Structure formats: structure tokens, C-alpha cells
Amino acid sequence: MTENAQQQPTAPSTELPTQYAPAEVEGALYERWVDKGYFTADAKSDKPPYTIVIPPPNVTGSLHLGHAFQHTLMDALTRRKRMQGYEALWLPGMDHAGIATQNKVEQQLAEEGKSRHDLGREEFVERVWQWKEEYGGKILGQMRRLGDGVDWSRERFTMDEGLSKAVQTIFKRLFDDELIYRAERIINWCPRCLTAISDIEVEYQEDDGELVSIKYGEGDETLVVATTRAETMLGDTAVAVHPDDERYQHLIGKRIKLPLTDRSIPVVADTHVDPEFGTGAVKVTPAHDPNDFAIGQRHGLESITVMDERAVITVHGPFEGLDRFEARSAIVAALRSQGRIVAEKRPYVHSVGHCSRCKTTIEPRLSMQWWVKVGPLAQAAGDAVRDGRVKIHPEDMSKRYFDWVDNMHDWCISRQLWWGHRIPVWYGPDGEVVCVGPDEQPPTGEGWKQDTDVLDTWFSSGLWPFSTLGWPEQTEDLRKFYSTDVLLTGHDIIFFWVARMMMFGLYAMDGEVPFKTIALTGLVRDERGKKMSKSFGNVVDPLDWMDKYGSDAVRFTLARGANPGTDVPIGEDWVQASRNFANKIWNATRFALMNGATVEGPLPSPEQMSATDRWILSRLNKTVAQVDSFYEDFQFAKLSDALFHFAWDEVFDWYVELSKTTFQAGGEGAEVSQRVLGEVLDVTLKLLHPVVPFVTDTLWTTLTGGESVVIAEWPSDSGFRDDAAEREIETLQSVITEVRRFRADQGLQPGQRVPARLTLDGTALAPHEAAIRQLLRLQPEGDTFAATATLPVAGATVALDLSGTIDVAAERKRLAKDLAAAEKEKAQANAKLGNEAFLAKAPDNVVDKIRGRLAKADEDIARIQAQLEGLPQA
């Protein structure tokens, strides 16, 4: 906790509208923050740096709840660090999103009756840039709506000039170090997007297919293979069996007839084959299956491609020109007519890969592509976590990271697209291959051509932590802000993005890690924990909720659900509750201002304060310490919950209410409480600001006259503790709570006044009689007072005169009815629990439920009997 040392250019205002209207505040306030330069980081500052780079959203994207969730947490981290005196840089930008963006423009062209080939490469790329300028980047404006405190002066795009130079530089270095190479391998091919995609861009799902068993060969030299992809048999160049499988020893090394063709193929022995699976014999199609390709490499088999880039059959015969699925049916029919189908199983449910973008079934395809040799890079990425230079939070997520980096295959980085970073390699007329760096001239002359492929989008975004700071130039930004402090991202892109940034960062920056901590979040789900999906009809546009409840409400709801690494359920009711919290903060601050709360001057000494004042300051300091601890552990849900309960339960529901009596009495005690209340609100608004920035800045500037809470000093724990005051106020709270409960049980209205005699002498409650009477609506006892109910609580006695306030006979009748129902419930539960036959057969959860009903019935009986005893005698 700090004394109010911030700038105060104007006197605090006591004027606040009666209600908080987010729509009238948020937009203008955000633009003021930006115009004032609060989010612009200074590389020349002597403040310690704190850096986060935003996971760059796709240029095609718009703000969804997942973005809003992660951006809220990143914003909270940077706002707090800025208030703590760090030179905080939260760097924004967008990803060019190769396939997604190209698809958008191709769809636009299709509506005009054109294709990209009608335009040609250069004109098409120019068209994409036009689309980007006109339609792309919508999400950036939506980030402003959310309140993202990013440094807009440093906004980057993965295809801007600087980042393009970084891409070309690192490609050249990797190429020269023989960590990038070109080779023909089996890749994942999307016949719709017409490009290779990486393993992690393939989504697997259970599809209904067919499993057919086909007889190969003739006479004694036959064997049976089973396949789900009969169409690929046209490219078979062998049948493989296990070398120890006695069934096929006589066939190993021989050639057998491949059905439907005029070719014969060898039977090879390979330990990859599982003799226990199926017939123990497998067809080998090296050009259309990664495992078959490996077998083909070991045995020197020919690779025959039987489909083109659109998955249309290209080999001779009656199947040429058929789509792969049409060919599958036609080939099975032809085999059936020849008596070669031994067995058929339909449907046969199996896992099938689909393109994550267009959902088309992936086709494994032999193709010449560019690859990154990941072995040494992945080793370095794993070692950086193992030796503690990079910490993964929560720690149990490290296993997923190691599972990936320790078993990573070489990465296919070339894509058959036009939108993206063109591969900087030129081919000469005599087979020359030249890789060109950013400051080198490409070869010229007849016959020289640049590679037509572009790089995988993840190649450029893998450079994000340092390319955005100016690398390969040794810029001030790079020296000041690298390495970054925290990478906050979803656990679902450990493989896509996190590992790639680790590999490239360590390689490009001479072993310096790209970030010190990887804070992994879960995914946002609906209130029932179900994944949000358009097909489920449960997708929510966060902008709709912002319009309805304000950005602070959306932010606070998301932060309150943010437990590290676990998914976040969210529903509209919770956002509405967060809106109510913002309103509560507003109303409490209005009350404080109207009652003279101030931040001017030092705090009074503890000797000048009441126990209530000392209690709230003690609780405030404990909350500061608790919130700081939770921030350091990325426990956003816990820190938000701690702030919610401190602000609502302790400050607004108790301290504000207790202080009303003090303010009414006036005098020195009121002046002390005015300063204490000002301090409590000052610190509470600062603590809340990183998560709910708009309402807190509006209230803090009004309360303190300071310029903005954005640049205010973060509170520190002063160390002040008063356990005795905390115990005293806890006792007071228990008295008030207990009497309120009794009043409610007797059917009294909250505002209904009741005569009461308080016996508080000799207890810590004696100084609080006025507050107790005010909060409990207890009026003086008067001359005709008759104690009809006496409550001993916390060493004190509260005697109430309820005569004339309730209909005693009707109340006894109602309670007697409730008591009979509770006793009946108890008897029924006891009967079941006493029945040995029932206990022997009933599931544990059913028995537990009955025991719960019994316990509840006992509680109800005790409560109702106490209420009856408390009623006046007839």
C-alpha cells in the first residue's frame, strides 16, 4: 500500500453520474490513453523492461472469445508491470495467414467468375494486398474495444518489409548451415487448397469407410491384403510380409500379379509388418503412404504416383479421370467381378485426416518440398526448458512440450500458394541452386527462375519475438526488449507456434531464449463446459456482450475463470454478474465522494483510528500481498476472486456500511474514516485496474484528481497488520449476521424496525452499539419494552421485542408445518438407510444422496425448533 504520491493536477471531483454507462465512457477513454502515449514503450528508458508480444491474430480474423480471454490476461500483466515502474511493451501485430487469406481472395474472384490463374501471380498478390487493406485487420479495432494496452506505434505484419527481411535472412542462414534442404518425401496434401500442409495442420476424425480384403497373385502364389484405400492399389509396387512369418516364406523374393494391371510386383520381407494384424501381408504404395514410402526406400522400390494435385486418378485404364472416391468404388466393383474380393466390411469406422482449414480429406502424396532439419534445433528447444532458462506454467504442461520437441519430424516448410514469403532460391538452366540473402542480388540471365513455392505461415510467425523488434538489425528495441518476459498462449498451439519460436529464437539469437516464461491457458467453453462451435449453435460474439454489459464486465468474467492450463466456461449470466460488480464499485465510490472521502495528506496514526478503520487497512494490505502472489503465479482466477470478495464483501458490504454511522456522527472520527476510506478505494481501484481498466480509471481520476490510474503507482504492502482489530470486526460481523438471520427466519422485512436491548458491556462490541443498531434496524427499547426473544451471540446479548411485529399464531402454524415435513423427510431417509437389502443393492452415489437428505433434514429440524423457541409466548 502506498500513500497517494501520484500527480494531482486538479482537485478531486465529487461529481459522478448516478449510474455507470460503459458505452459513454470506454471508447473516448481508450483513445485518450493512446493519445497520451501511455502504451508507447521507450527503448531509451532506464526503467527495467517488461515485454510481451501478442500471438498475432490472422489478418482474416475477428475478435472471438478466445482472443478476448488471452488479451485480457496479457493486458492485465502489462498494465500491472507498467504501474510497477517497468518499461512495459506489449507489441501488437497480425499474421498474413497464407492459406486462409488466399482462400478469401479466391472466393472473391470466384464470385466474379475468375480464378487466380486468370490474373497471374503478380496481379493476384497485388489483389490480396488490396483485400488486406480494405477488409483485413478488423480485429485491430476490436482490440481497442476490449481495452488492449498495446503499443500501436510498433504494430507489425508478418509480410511487412522488416519481417520479410528477417524471413529471408534466417532462411539463408539455415540453408547455409545445411539445416534447410529440398527432398522428395510423402507430405500431407490438401486437394482443395492445392498445397502441402504440416502434420499439425491435419485434424483427425472418425469417418465411416470400408475395409476390403483383396486377393493378389494366382494359384499357389497368392496372398490377401486388406485396405481402406483400394484406389491406391494402382500404385502398388510390392507386397510386404514379416521376414519370420512362416506362412509366406515360399513367396518372399518372388513376383506376383497385381490385379487390374499388367504389372507384377515383388513380395518383400520387412520388419515393419505386424504378422498378427490382419493377414500379415500389406500392400506397399510408396507414393501415397508415409510408411510405405519408408519400406520403398529400404527395398529400392519404384514410387508410382497415381493421382494429380486434385486427387484425380492419372494412370491408364478405365479409372483414369475419376475422382479418388469415385475410383475407389469402381475399383472395388471391378475386383469383385473378378472374384478377388475376399471380404468387405462396411461401415468401417477409422481415423481419417482432414485439412484443418477447409475440412477436405487429406491425401498423402509424394512431393518435392523444402524441409527444416529440426534435430539440433529441437534439441536446443528442449534443453532450454530442461535447464530452467525457460519455465512452462503450469509445470505439468511440460510433458506435452517434451513429447513434441523430443519426437519432432523434419518440418515441411514449402507451400504451393502465391500469398506468402516466396522461397528465396533460384534455379539455373544447368541445374544450379542458389539461395539469396536479403542484401544479395538474385542471379540473372536466361533460364534462371525463382522457386514458385512460399513458406509455411508458421515459419514467419516463428520469428515473431525478435523479428518484430527489428532483427536482423541490432536495433535499440532488440537490445532493450529481447528476450521477452512472458509468452501467454493457449495450450493447443504448443506444437504450432511455441516450439517453432523456441527453435528459431535460440538459433537466431545465439542461444538467448525468446521468452523466459511460457504461460499456457485453456480454451474458452460455454457455461456447460462444451466446446464452442457454430455447429453446436453456442458461439458467442464478445462484441455483443461488450455492447450490452461493457468491456470491463467481459474482461472480469474471463479473468475470473482463468485457472492455469484449464478450460474456461463462460455464460451470459456471469457477464451480467460482472456488470453488477462494476456498478457496485461505481456506487460505493459515489457514496465515498459524497461523504468526503479523500486521498490528501498522510494516513492518520493507528491510535487515531477506530477498530473498523484498522481492520479494513489490515485486510487491504493482506489483499495487496495476496494479489501480488497470485500475479507472479499467473493465478488470474484466484486474484480476481480475491479482489471481488475484498471489494464487494469487505469494503462495500461492511466497511462502507459501518462507516455510515461514523460519518453521521461527524467530528474527528469522521475525518479519520474519510481519509481511510479514500485510501482503501485508491488502492482497491489500482488493484482492480489491470483487469477492469475503464471503470477504475474513471473512478480513480475522480477520487484522486490524478491524471490516470494507467500510470499510477502499483500498491505495495506496507506491512500494517492488526489481528486484534480483525478479530473484533469478525465478532461484530458474526453478531450482525446472526441477528439478521434470525430476523429473516421470523419473517421480518429487512427495513422493519424492532425495539431491542443490547447488553454489550465487557465485550469488544461495546464501541459498536450505534453501528449494530443502524445495520440491524434496532430502535431503542422504550418504556413498554418486553423481551420476547433473547439471542446470546459472541458474549453479548440481543433482546428483541417482537410483539406487534409478526402474527405469532400464524408464524407458529407455518413453522409447525415445516417441522412436520422435515421430520417426515428424516424418517424416510432413516428407513432407507436402515434397510440392509437397500444398502446392499443401491449404488454408492444413491446411498450418499440419501445420507445428504438425512443431514439436511436434521439441520432443518434444529433450525425450525430454534425459530419456534425464539417466538414470543402466546
PDB file of C-alpha atoms in Angstrom, residues 559-673:
ATOM      1  CA  ALA A 559     -10.212 -13.404 -15.836  1.00  0.00           C
ATOM      2  CA  ARG A 560     -12.288 -14.964 -13.051  1.00  0.00           C
ATOM      3  CA  GLY A 561     -12.357 -18.232 -14.984  1.00  0.00           C
ATOM      4  CA  ALA A 562      -8.653 -18.274 -15.861  1.00  0.00           C
ATOM      5  CA  ASN A 563      -7.076 -21.129 -13.932  1.00  0.00           C
ATOM      6  CA  PRO A 564      -3.692 -22.023 -15.496  1.00  0.00           C
ATOM      7  CA  GLY A 565      -3.881 -24.578 -18.278  1.00  0.00           C
ATOM      8  CA  THR A 566      -7.552 -25.426 -17.755  1.00  0.00           C
ATOM      9  CA  ASP A 567     -10.515 -24.614 -19.952  1.00  0.00           C
ATOM     10  CA  VAL A 568     -12.715 -21.635 -19.130  1.00  0.00           C
ATOM     11  CA  PRO A 569     -16.503 -21.954 -19.063  1.00  0.00           C
ATOM     12  CA  ILE A 570     -18.404 -18.716 -19.627  1.00  0.00           C
ATOM     13  CA  GLY A 571     -22.077 -17.792 -19.792  1.00  0.00           C
ATOM     14  CA  GLU A 572     -24.035 -14.576 -20.158  1.00  0.00           C
ATOM     15  CA  ASP A 573     -25.308 -14.729 -16.576  1.00  0.00           C
ATOM     16  CA  TRP A 574     -21.711 -14.474 -15.374  1.00  0.00           C
ATOM     17  CA  VAL A 575     -21.053 -11.440 -17.565  1.00  0.00           C
ATOM     18  CA  GLN A 576     -24.186  -9.825 -16.159  1.00  0.00           C
ATOM     19  CA  ALA A 577     -22.899 -10.507 -12.628  1.00  0.00           C
ATOM     20  CA  SER A 578     -19.601  -8.831 -13.531  1.00  0.00           C
ATOM     21  CA  ARG A 579     -21.548  -5.829 -14.832  1.00  0.00           C
ATOM     22  CA  ASN A 580     -23.262  -5.688 -11.433  1.00  0.00           C
ATOM     23  CA  PHE A 581     -19.836  -5.702  -9.803  1.00  0.00           C
ATOM     24  CA  ALA A 582     -18.758  -2.714 -11.901  1.00  0.00           C
ATOM     25  CA  ASN A 583     -21.946  -0.928 -10.831  1.00  0.00           C
ATOM     26  CA  LYS A 584     -21.205  -1.776  -7.199  1.00  0.00           C
ATOM     27  CA  ILE A 585     -17.725  -0.223  -7.495  1.00  0.00           C
ATOM     28  CA  TRP A 586     -19.310   2.854  -9.037  1.00  0.00           C
ATOM     29  CA  ASN A 587     -21.967   3.272  -6.349  1.00  0.00           C
ATOM     30  CA  ALA A 588     -19.518   2.719  -3.493  1.00  0.00           C
ATOM     31  CA  THR A 589     -17.199   5.385  -4.893  1.00  0.00           C
ATOM     32  CA  ARG A 590     -20.133   7.806  -5.295  1.00  0.00           C
ATOM     33  CA  PHE A 591     -21.021   7.223  -1.647  1.00  0.00           C
ATOM     34  CA  ALA A 592     -17.417   7.844  -0.625  1.00  0.00           C
ATOM     35  CA  LEU A 593     -17.178  11.074  -2.596  1.00  0.00           C
ATOM     36  CA  MET A 594     -20.474  12.362  -1.215  1.00  0.00           C
ATOM     37  CA  ASN A 595     -19.218  11.658   2.306  1.00  0.00           C
ATOM     38  CA  GLY A 596     -15.913  13.447   1.921  1.00  0.00           C
ATOM     39  CA  ALA A 597     -13.548  10.517   1.269  1.00  0.00           C
ATOM     40  CA  THR A 598     -10.123  11.899   0.466  1.00  0.00           C
ATOM     41  CA  VAL A 599      -6.605  10.832  -0.526  1.00  0.00           C
ATOM     42  CA  GLU A 600      -4.995  14.096   0.574  1.00  0.00           C
ATOM     43  CA  GLY A 601      -2.387  14.060   3.320  1.00  0.00           C
ATOM     44  CA  PRO A 602      -0.833  11.176   5.225  1.00  0.00           C
ATOM     45  CA  LEU A 603      -2.867   8.451   6.810  1.00  0.00           C
ATOM     46  CA  PRO A 604      -3.817   9.033  10.451  1.00  0.00           C
ATOM     47  CA  SER A 605      -1.865   7.058  13.018  1.00  0.00           C
ATOM     48  CA  PRO A 606      -3.349   3.749  14.196  1.00  0.00           C
ATOM     49  CA  GLU A 607      -4.006   5.372  17.598  1.00  0.00           C
ATOM     50  CA  GLN A 608      -6.332   7.870  15.898  1.00  0.00           C
ATOM     51  CA  MET A 609      -8.258   5.161  14.052  1.00  0.00           C
ATOM     52  CA  SER A 610     -11.223   3.138  15.149  1.00  0.00           C
ATOM     53  CA  ALA A 611     -11.055  -0.661  15.167  1.00  0.00           C
ATOM     54  CA  THR A 612     -13.119  -0.583  11.963  1.00  0.00           C
ATOM     55  CA  ASP A 613     -10.530   1.621  10.251  1.00  0.00           C
ATOM     56  CA  ARG A 614      -7.638  -0.541  11.447  1.00  0.00           C
ATOM     57  CA  TRP A 615      -9.469  -3.701  10.370  1.00  0.00           C
ATOM     58  CA  ILE A 616     -10.036  -2.569   6.786  1.00  0.00           C
ATOM     59  CA  LEU A 617      -6.449  -1.338   6.396  1.00  0.00           C
ATOM     60  CA  SER A 618      -5.129  -4.634   7.734  1.00  0.00           C
ATOM     61  CA  ARG A 619      -7.339  -6.560   5.307  1.00  0.00           C
ATOM     62  CA  LEU A 620      -6.299  -4.204   2.492  1.00  0.00           C
ATOM     63  CA  ASN A 621      -2.610  -4.914   2.992  1.00  0.00           C
ATOM     64  CA  LYS A 622      -3.195  -8.657   3.139  1.00  0.00           C
ATOM     65  CA  THR A 623      -5.134  -8.389  -0.116  1.00  0.00           C
ATOM     66  CA  VAL A 624      -2.291  -6.462  -1.783  1.00  0.00           C
ATOM     67  CA  ALA A 625       0.155  -9.205  -0.787  1.00  0.00           C
ATOM     68  CA  GLN A 626      -2.233 -11.936  -1.897  1.00  0.00           C
ATOM     69  CA  VAL A 627      -2.890 -10.344  -5.295  1.00  0.00           C
ATOM     70  CA  ASP A 628       0.837  -9.872  -5.924  1.00  0.00           C
ATOM     71  CA  SER A 629       1.475 -13.514  -5.099  1.00  0.00           C
ATOM     72  CA  PHE A 630      -1.262 -14.678  -7.455  1.00  0.00           C
ATOM     73  CA  TYR A 631       0.047 -12.479 -10.290  1.00  0.00           C
ATOM     74  CA  GLU A 632       3.518 -13.993 -10.015  1.00  0.00           C
ATOM     75  CA  ASP A 633       1.955 -17.462 -10.316  1.00  0.00           C
ATOM     76  CA  PHE A 634      -0.399 -16.498 -13.200  1.00  0.00           C
ATOM     77  CA  GLN A 635      -3.386 -17.322 -10.992  1.00  0.00           C
ATOM     78  CA  PHE A 636      -5.774 -14.882 -12.642  1.00  0.00           C
ATOM     79  CA  ALA A 637      -8.905 -16.607 -11.375  1.00  0.00           C
ATOM     80  CA  LYS A 638      -7.701 -16.511  -7.784  1.00  0.00           C
ATOM     81  CA  LEU A 639      -6.547 -12.892  -7.879  1.00  0.00           C
ATOM     82  CA  SER A 640      -9.827 -11.815  -9.487  1.00  0.00           C
ATOM     83  CA  ASP A 641     -11.809 -13.739  -6.907  1.00  0.00           C
ATOM     84  CA  ALA A 642      -9.755 -12.283  -4.068  1.00  0.00           C
ATOM     85  CA  LEU A 643     -10.370  -8.750  -5.369  1.00  0.00           C
ATOM     86  CA  PHE A 644     -14.065  -9.405  -5.902  1.00  0.00           C
ATOM     87  CA  HIS A 645     -14.631 -10.647  -2.359  1.00  0.00           C
ATOM     88  CA  PHE A 646     -12.460  -7.993  -0.749  1.00  0.00           C
ATOM     89  CA  ALA A 647     -14.119  -5.169  -2.675  1.00  0.00           C
ATOM     90  CA  TRP A 648     -17.712  -6.363  -2.509  1.00  0.00           C
ATOM     91  CA  ASP A 649     -17.852  -8.268   0.792  1.00  0.00           C
ATOM     92  CA  GLU A 650     -15.433  -6.317   2.969  1.00  0.00           C
ATOM     93  CA  VAL A 651     -15.207  -2.806   1.556  1.00  0.00           C
ATOM     94  CA  PHE A 652     -18.673  -2.237   0.127  1.00  0.00           C
ATOM     95  CA  ASP A 653     -20.862  -4.505   2.285  1.00  0.00           C
ATOM     96  CA  TRP A 654     -19.090  -3.948   5.614  1.00  0.00           C
ATOM     97  CA  TYR A 655     -16.696  -1.022   5.791  1.00  0.00           C
ATOM     98  CA  VAL A 656     -18.916   1.369   3.817  1.00  0.00           C
ATOM     99  CA  GLU A 657     -21.947   0.345   5.863  1.00  0.00           C
ATOM    100  CA  LEU A 658     -20.112   0.594   9.187  1.00  0.00           C
ATOM    101  CA  SER A 659     -18.675   3.982   8.264  1.00  0.00           C
ATOM    102  CA  LYS A 660     -22.133   5.464   7.726  1.00  0.00           C
ATOM    103  CA  THR A 661     -22.608   5.739  11.471  1.00  0.00           C
ATOM    104  CA  THR A 662     -19.230   7.420  11.818  1.00  0.00           C
ATOM    105  CA  PHE A 663     -19.975   9.952   9.075  1.00  0.00           C
ATOM    106  CA  GLN A 664     -23.356  10.759  10.610  1.00  0.00           C
ATOM    107  CA  ALA A 665     -21.719  11.388  13.967  1.00  0.00           C
ATOM    108  CA  GLY A 666     -19.163  13.752  12.430  1.00  0.00           C
ATOM    109  CA  GLY A 667     -16.165  15.057  14.288  1.00  0.00           C
ATOM    110  CA  GLU A 668     -12.599  13.742  14.358  1.00  0.00           C
ATOM    111  CA  GLY A 669     -13.680  10.126  13.898  1.00  0.00           C
ATOM    112  CA  ALA A 670     -15.424  11.019  10.646  1.00  0.00           C
ATOM    113  CA  GLU A 671     -12.350  12.870   9.377  1.00  0.00           C
ATOM    114  CA  VAL A 672     -10.169   9.827  10.091  1.00  0.00           C
ATOM    115  CA  SER A 673     -12.589   7.498   8.323  1.00  0.00           C
TER     116      SER A 673
END
